[in-house]
């Protein structure tokens, strides 16, 4: 199995960091929308966490499906 070069590792690390950053934004917006919509603070935290987890999972699935096979 070939070892990926350092540029591939840097790009993969940066793409994962971008996915997590987008997930944080989605989770924050999800929590705020749940709170403004009349939910309690604990419900809003849960909804934000679920939105974060869903966004990161979806982003990682998309990233892994777009990565070329070696």
GROMACS .gro file of C-alpha atoms in nm:
model
   70
    1UNK     CA    1   0.000   0.000   0.000
    2UNK     CA    2   0.157   0.331  -0.103
    3UNK     CA    3   0.215   0.596   0.160
    4UNK     CA    4   0.052   0.929   0.068
    5UNK     CA    5   0.291   1.218   0.031
    6UNK     CA    6   0.293   1.507   0.273
    7UNK     CA    7   0.087   1.733   0.047
    8UNK     CA    8  -0.201   1.485   0.051
    9UNK     CA    9  -0.182   1.470   0.430
   10UNK     CA   10  -0.191   1.849   0.459
   11UNK     CA   11  -0.486   1.879   0.222
   12UNK     CA   12  -0.677   1.605   0.405
   13UNK     CA   13  -0.608   1.766   0.744
   14UNK     CA   14  -0.719   2.108   0.621
   15UNK     CA   15  -1.033   1.964   0.464
   16UNK     CA   16  -1.125   1.792   0.791
   17UNK     CA   17  -1.062   2.117   0.979
   18UNK     CA   18  -1.288   2.300   0.734
   19UNK     CA   19  -1.559   2.036   0.778
   20UNK     CA   20  -1.544   2.074   1.158
   21UNK     CA   21  -1.553   2.455   1.132
   22UNK     CA   22  -1.860   2.440   0.908
   23UNK     CA   23  -2.014   2.190   1.151
   24UNK     CA   24  -1.959   2.434   1.438
   25UNK     CA   25  -2.136   2.709   1.247
   26UNK     CA   26  -2.426   2.477   1.156
   27UNK     CA   27  -2.453   2.360   1.517
   28UNK     CA   28  -2.451   2.714   1.650
   29UNK     CA   29  -2.721   2.821   1.406
   30UNK     CA   30  -2.925   2.510   1.487
   31UNK     CA   31  -2.907   2.584   1.858
   32UNK     CA   32  -3.002   2.948   1.812
   33UNK     CA   33  -3.295   2.859   1.586
   34UNK     CA   34  -3.417   2.602   1.839
   35UNK     CA   35  -3.393   2.858   2.122
   36UNK     CA   36  -3.562   3.137   1.928
   37UNK     CA   37  -3.831   2.891   1.823
   38UNK     CA   38  -3.935   2.851   2.186
   39UNK     CA   39  -3.721   2.562   2.308
   40UNK     CA   40  -3.552   2.550   2.644
   41UNK     CA   41  -3.180   2.604   2.678
   42UNK     CA   42  -3.111   2.233   2.724
   43UNK     CA   43  -3.321   2.148   2.418
   44UNK     CA   44  -3.133   2.408   2.218
   45UNK     CA   45  -2.799   2.261   2.323
   46UNK     CA   46  -2.913   1.915   2.217
   47UNK     CA   47  -3.043   2.042   1.883
   48UNK     CA   48  -2.716   2.227   1.822
   49UNK     CA   49  -2.519   1.912   1.901
   50UNK     CA   50  -2.730   1.703   1.669
   51UNK     CA   51  -2.689   1.960   1.391
   52UNK     CA   52  -2.312   1.966   1.450
   53UNK     CA   53  -2.284   1.587   1.444
   54UNK     CA   54  -2.495   1.559   1.131
   55UNK     CA   55  -2.299   1.827   0.946
   56UNK     CA   56  -1.961   1.677   1.035
   57UNK     CA   57  -2.073   1.324   0.948
   58UNK     CA   58  -2.215   1.434   0.615
   59UNK     CA   59  -1.902   1.638   0.538
   60UNK     CA   60  -1.672   1.346   0.616
   61UNK     CA   61  -1.881   1.112   0.402
   62UNK     CA   62  -1.868   1.353   0.110
   63UNK     CA   63  -1.494   1.410   0.155
   64UNK     CA   64  -1.417   1.039   0.167
   65UNK     CA   65  -1.633   0.967  -0.137
   66UNK     CA   66  -1.458   1.237  -0.341
   67UNK     CA   67  -1.108   1.120  -0.248
   68UNK     CA   68  -0.945   0.929  -0.534
   69UNK     CA   69  -0.885   0.560  -0.478
   70UNK     CA   70  -0.528   0.439  -0.501
   0.00000   0.00000   0.00000
